[in-house]
Amino acid sequence: MVDVLIIGGGPAGLTAAVYTARAGLSTMVLSELSGGQVAETGAVENYPGFASIFGPDLAQKLTDHALSAGADIQHEAAVEFQLNGSVKTVRTAQGEYQAQAVILAQGSRRRKLKIPGEAEFTGHGVSWCASCDGNFFRNRVTAVVGGGNTAVGDAIELAALCKTVYLLVRHRLKAEYSLVKKVQSLPNVRIVYGVSPVRIEGGQKVECIVVKHTGSGEEAIPVDGVFVAVGIEPNTELLPPSFPLSGGFIEAPETGVTPVAGVFAAGDLRKKDLYQIVTAVSDGANAAYSAQKYLQRNPS
């Protein structure tokens, strides 16, 4: 048994691990992928201290920091939680782990469009990761669906590789000002406003995405690839039914304290206004401090 068991190895979980380990608490992190979504991100340009850093490099730095602080990282995914009582139990496919306190930081995943063709062409032209798959579409035509930071960032990244990039936006661009100005300046990015994706079509691979224009009919846009960036869904579906959620997100203040004693929440699965690396890191530090205070009040 350890003092603190952290579920998730993204910025929130790894930061929490740094803080709890440095506080002298035995700390274990359960995560299939160290770094979380950051490890699948291209250039990161809004994390303080780094004017620009490659996502996998930042993920590695966070991982190395947690390890150097004394945290133990196990590359396993949690599949079952028992969070009530003074001893918490988390099961994986490989085994069972117990702790006095648990920090839930398993992050989120990209939301799907849920339109015909999306599932069928996943891996054959449909992707949720521009930095992972963009190179497969070098000198070809792609579409990015979405209008937030991730979508605009994907369009910018793909523009350096692709012949043409269509940025398909339902209403307006909601990304940061600097990203919007950058994408608007790129000659091979075509921003199409007022459209909703209807279906993705093709034979063995993607050949077009069909969109519906607001107030008018459908249009088939010939593309070789479709990158989906329409928001996130929290990875909370495996939590016990009794665990309090709101729209799938954990309702918890900035302290990370949840209604379940000894359980804390941090990162993208915590309901908040801004989902960024910097807020995930802040969440991790706050949750770690709250866990430390809890263990001081409830010694084993």
mmCIF file of C-alpha atoms in Angstrom, residues 77-211:
data_model
loop_
_atom_site.group_PDB
_atom_site.id
_atom_site.type_symbol
_atom_site.label_atom_id
_atom_site.label_comp_id
_atom_site.label_asym_id
_atom_site.label_seq_id
_atom_site.Cartn_x
_atom_site.Cartn_y
_atom_site.Cartn_z
ATOM 1 C CA ALA A 77 -4.722 1.470 -16.832
ATOM 2 C CA ALA A 78 -7.205 1.491 -13.973
ATOM 3 C CA VAL A 79 -10.274 -0.648 -14.704
ATOM 4 C CA GLU A 80 -12.073 -0.716 -11.347
ATOM 5 C CA PHE A 81 -12.292 1.627 -8.376
ATOM 6 C CA GLN A 82 -13.272 1.073 -4.749
ATOM 7 C CA LEU A 83 -12.938 4.523 -3.220
ATOM 8 C CA ASN A 84 -14.996 4.414 -0.038
ATOM 9 C CA GLY A 85 -13.410 3.681 3.316
ATOM 10 C CA SER A 86 -10.022 4.571 4.722
ATOM 11 C CA VAL A 87 -8.177 2.267 2.301
ATOM 12 C CA LYS A 88 -8.817 2.845 -1.409
ATOM 13 C CA THR A 89 -8.428 0.030 -3.935
ATOM 14 C CA VAL A 90 -7.771 0.435 -7.649
ATOM 15 C CA ARG A 91 -7.557 -2.547 -9.975
ATOM 16 C CA THR A 92 -5.816 -2.853 -13.323
ATOM 17 C CA ALA A 93 -5.597 -5.758 -15.744
ATOM 18 C CA GLN A 94 -2.253 -6.614 -14.140
ATOM 19 C CA GLY A 95 -3.048 -6.325 -10.453
ATOM 20 C CA GLU A 96 -4.497 -4.465 -7.515
ATOM 21 C CA TYR A 97 -3.183 -1.358 -5.738
ATOM 22 C CA GLN A 98 -4.179 0.197 -2.434
ATOM 23 C CA ALA A 99 -3.622 3.649 -0.998
ATOM 24 C CA GLN A 100 -4.781 5.934 1.769
ATOM 25 C CA ALA A 101 -5.499 8.743 -0.697
ATOM 26 C CA VAL A 102 -6.303 8.770 -4.402
ATOM 27 C CA ILE A 103 -5.888 11.618 -6.875
ATOM 28 C CA LEU A 104 -8.037 11.191 -9.974
ATOM 29 C CA ALA A 105 -6.221 12.774 -12.908
ATOM 30 C CA GLN A 106 -7.001 10.481 -15.817
ATOM 31 C CA GLY A 107 -7.741 13.400 -18.093
ATOM 32 C CA SER A 108 -9.952 13.399 -21.141
ATOM 33 C CA ARG A 109 -10.218 12.169 -24.709
ATOM 34 C CA ARG A 110 -11.193 13.851 -27.950
ATOM 35 C CA ARG A 111 -14.940 14.074 -28.537
ATOM 36 C CA LYS A 112 -16.202 12.270 -31.629
ATOM 37 C CA LEU A 113 -18.429 13.690 -34.350
ATOM 38 C CA LYS A 114 -20.715 10.627 -34.269
ATOM 39 C CA ILE A 115 -21.501 10.878 -37.975
ATOM 40 C CA PRO A 116 -21.555 8.148 -40.644
ATOM 41 C CA GLY A 117 -18.091 7.273 -41.867
ATOM 42 C CA GLU A 118 -16.196 8.462 -38.793
ATOM 43 C CA ALA A 119 -15.795 5.037 -37.213
ATOM 44 C CA GLU A 120 -15.407 3.226 -40.530
ATOM 45 C CA PHE A 121 -12.523 5.424 -41.689
ATOM 46 C CA THR A 122 -10.695 5.730 -38.377
ATOM 47 C CA GLY A 123 -7.102 4.881 -39.243
ATOM 48 C CA HIS A 124 -7.927 5.219 -42.938
ATOM 49 C CA GLY A 125 -8.103 8.999 -43.136
ATOM 50 C CA VAL A 126 -9.890 9.968 -39.921
ATOM 51 C CA SER A 127 -7.687 11.035 -37.017
ATOM 52 C CA TRP A 128 -7.791 12.925 -33.732
ATOM 53 C CA CYS A 129 -4.063 13.713 -33.599
ATOM 54 C CA ALA A 130 -2.437 16.033 -36.143
ATOM 55 C CA SER A 131 1.019 15.692 -34.627
ATOM 56 C CA CYS A 132 0.739 11.877 -34.731
ATOM 57 C CA ASP A 133 -0.716 11.427 -38.205
ATOM 58 C CA GLY A 134 -0.109 14.668 -40.084
ATOM 59 C CA ASN A 135 2.954 13.368 -41.880
ATOM 60 C CA PHE A 136 0.836 10.710 -43.608
ATOM 61 C CA PHE A 137 -0.912 13.518 -45.486
ATOM 62 C CA ARG A 138 2.115 15.407 -46.748
ATOM 63 C CA ASN A 139 1.278 17.345 -49.945
ATOM 64 C CA ARG A 140 -2.338 16.195 -49.740
ATOM 65 C CA VAL A 141 -5.666 17.845 -48.843
ATOM 66 C CA THR A 142 -7.061 17.614 -45.328
ATOM 67 C CA ALA A 143 -9.909 19.028 -43.246
ATOM 68 C CA VAL A 144 -9.942 19.979 -39.590
ATOM 69 C CA VAL A 145 -13.326 20.084 -37.859
ATOM 70 C CA GLY A 146 -13.607 22.537 -34.949
ATOM 71 C CA GLY A 147 -12.975 26.125 -33.973
ATOM 72 C CA GLY A 148 -11.129 26.010 -30.649
ATOM 73 C CA ASN A 149 -7.446 26.069 -29.720
ATOM 74 C CA THR A 150 -6.866 22.439 -30.643
ATOM 75 C CA ALA A 151 -8.559 22.694 -34.031
ATOM 76 C CA VAL A 152 -6.770 25.893 -35.004
ATOM 77 C CA GLY A 153 -3.453 24.522 -33.739
ATOM 78 C CA ASP A 154 -3.997 21.362 -35.795
ATOM 79 C CA ALA A 155 -4.749 23.432 -38.891
ATOM 80 C CA ILE A 156 -1.542 25.436 -38.425
ATOM 81 C CA GLU A 157 0.494 22.271 -37.960
ATOM 82 C CA LEU A 158 -1.055 20.567 -40.980
ATOM 83 C CA ALA A 159 -0.556 23.665 -43.143
ATOM 84 C CA ALA A 160 3.195 23.087 -42.947
ATOM 85 C CA LEU A 161 2.707 19.636 -44.478
ATOM 86 C CA CYS A 162 -0.413 19.664 -46.605
ATOM 87 C CA LYS A 163 -1.252 21.173 -49.951
ATOM 88 C CA THR A 164 -4.551 22.545 -48.644
ATOM 89 C CA VAL A 165 -6.213 22.508 -45.232
ATOM 90 C CA TYR A 166 -9.927 23.197 -44.808
ATOM 91 C CA LEU A 167 -10.822 24.466 -41.331
ATOM 92 C CA LEU A 168 -14.517 23.683 -40.901
ATOM 93 C CA VAL A 169 -16.131 25.893 -38.252
ATOM 94 C CA ARG A 170 -19.707 25.635 -37.023
ATOM 95 C CA HIS A 171 -20.085 29.231 -35.837
ATOM 96 C CA ARG A 172 -16.900 31.197 -35.166
ATOM 97 C CA LEU A 173 -13.283 30.686 -34.198
ATOM 98 C CA LYS A 174 -12.992 30.440 -30.414
ATOM 99 C CA ALA A 175 -9.234 29.954 -30.261
ATOM 100 C CA GLU A 176 -6.715 32.323 -28.716
ATOM 101 C CA TYR A 177 -6.140 35.564 -30.607
ATOM 102 C CA SER A 178 -2.561 34.698 -31.564
ATOM 103 C CA LEU A 179 -3.615 31.349 -33.030
ATOM 104 C CA VAL A 180 -6.480 32.915 -34.987
ATOM 105 C CA LYS A 181 -4.189 35.560 -36.493
ATOM 106 C CA LYS A 182 -1.652 32.902 -37.434
ATOM 107 C CA VAL A 183 -4.139 30.579 -39.128
ATOM 108 C CA GLN A 184 -5.775 33.461 -40.993
ATOM 109 C CA SER A 185 -2.388 34.408 -42.420
ATOM 110 C CA LEU A 186 -1.671 31.005 -43.949
ATOM 111 C CA PRO A 187 -2.370 30.947 -47.696
ATOM 112 C CA ASN A 188 -3.132 27.226 -47.875
ATOM 113 C CA VAL A 189 -5.705 27.231 -45.059
ATOM 114 C CA ARG A 190 -9.284 27.773 -46.162
ATOM 115 C CA ILE A 191 -11.603 28.641 -43.270
ATOM 116 C CA VAL A 192 -15.196 27.645 -43.942
ATOM 117 C CA TYR A 193 -17.716 29.126 -41.489
ATOM 118 C CA GLY A 194 -21.281 28.076 -40.776
ATOM 119 C CA VAL A 195 -20.946 24.394 -41.595
ATOM 120 C CA SER A 196 -21.738 21.182 -39.752
ATOM 121 C CA PRO A 197 -20.228 17.825 -40.750
ATOM 122 C CA VAL A 198 -22.847 15.382 -42.028
ATOM 123 C CA ARG A 199 -20.872 12.319 -43.123
ATOM 124 C CA ILE A 200 -17.466 11.128 -44.314
ATOM 125 C CA GLU A 201 -17.337 9.199 -47.558
ATOM 126 C CA GLY A 202 -14.825 7.148 -49.493
ATOM 127 C CA GLY A 203 -13.846 3.715 -50.727
ATOM 128 C CA GLN A 204 -10.834 2.112 -49.074
ATOM 129 C CA LYS A 205 -9.955 5.483 -47.550
ATOM 130 C CA VAL A 206 -11.429 8.938 -47.040
ATOM 131 C CA GLU A 207 -12.336 10.759 -50.229
ATOM 132 C CA CYS A 208 -14.561 13.587 -49.026
ATOM 133 C CA ILE A 209 -16.384 15.114 -46.084
ATOM 134 C CA VAL A 210 -19.972 16.213 -46.612
ATOM 135 C CA VAL A 211 -20.994 19.347 -44.706
#
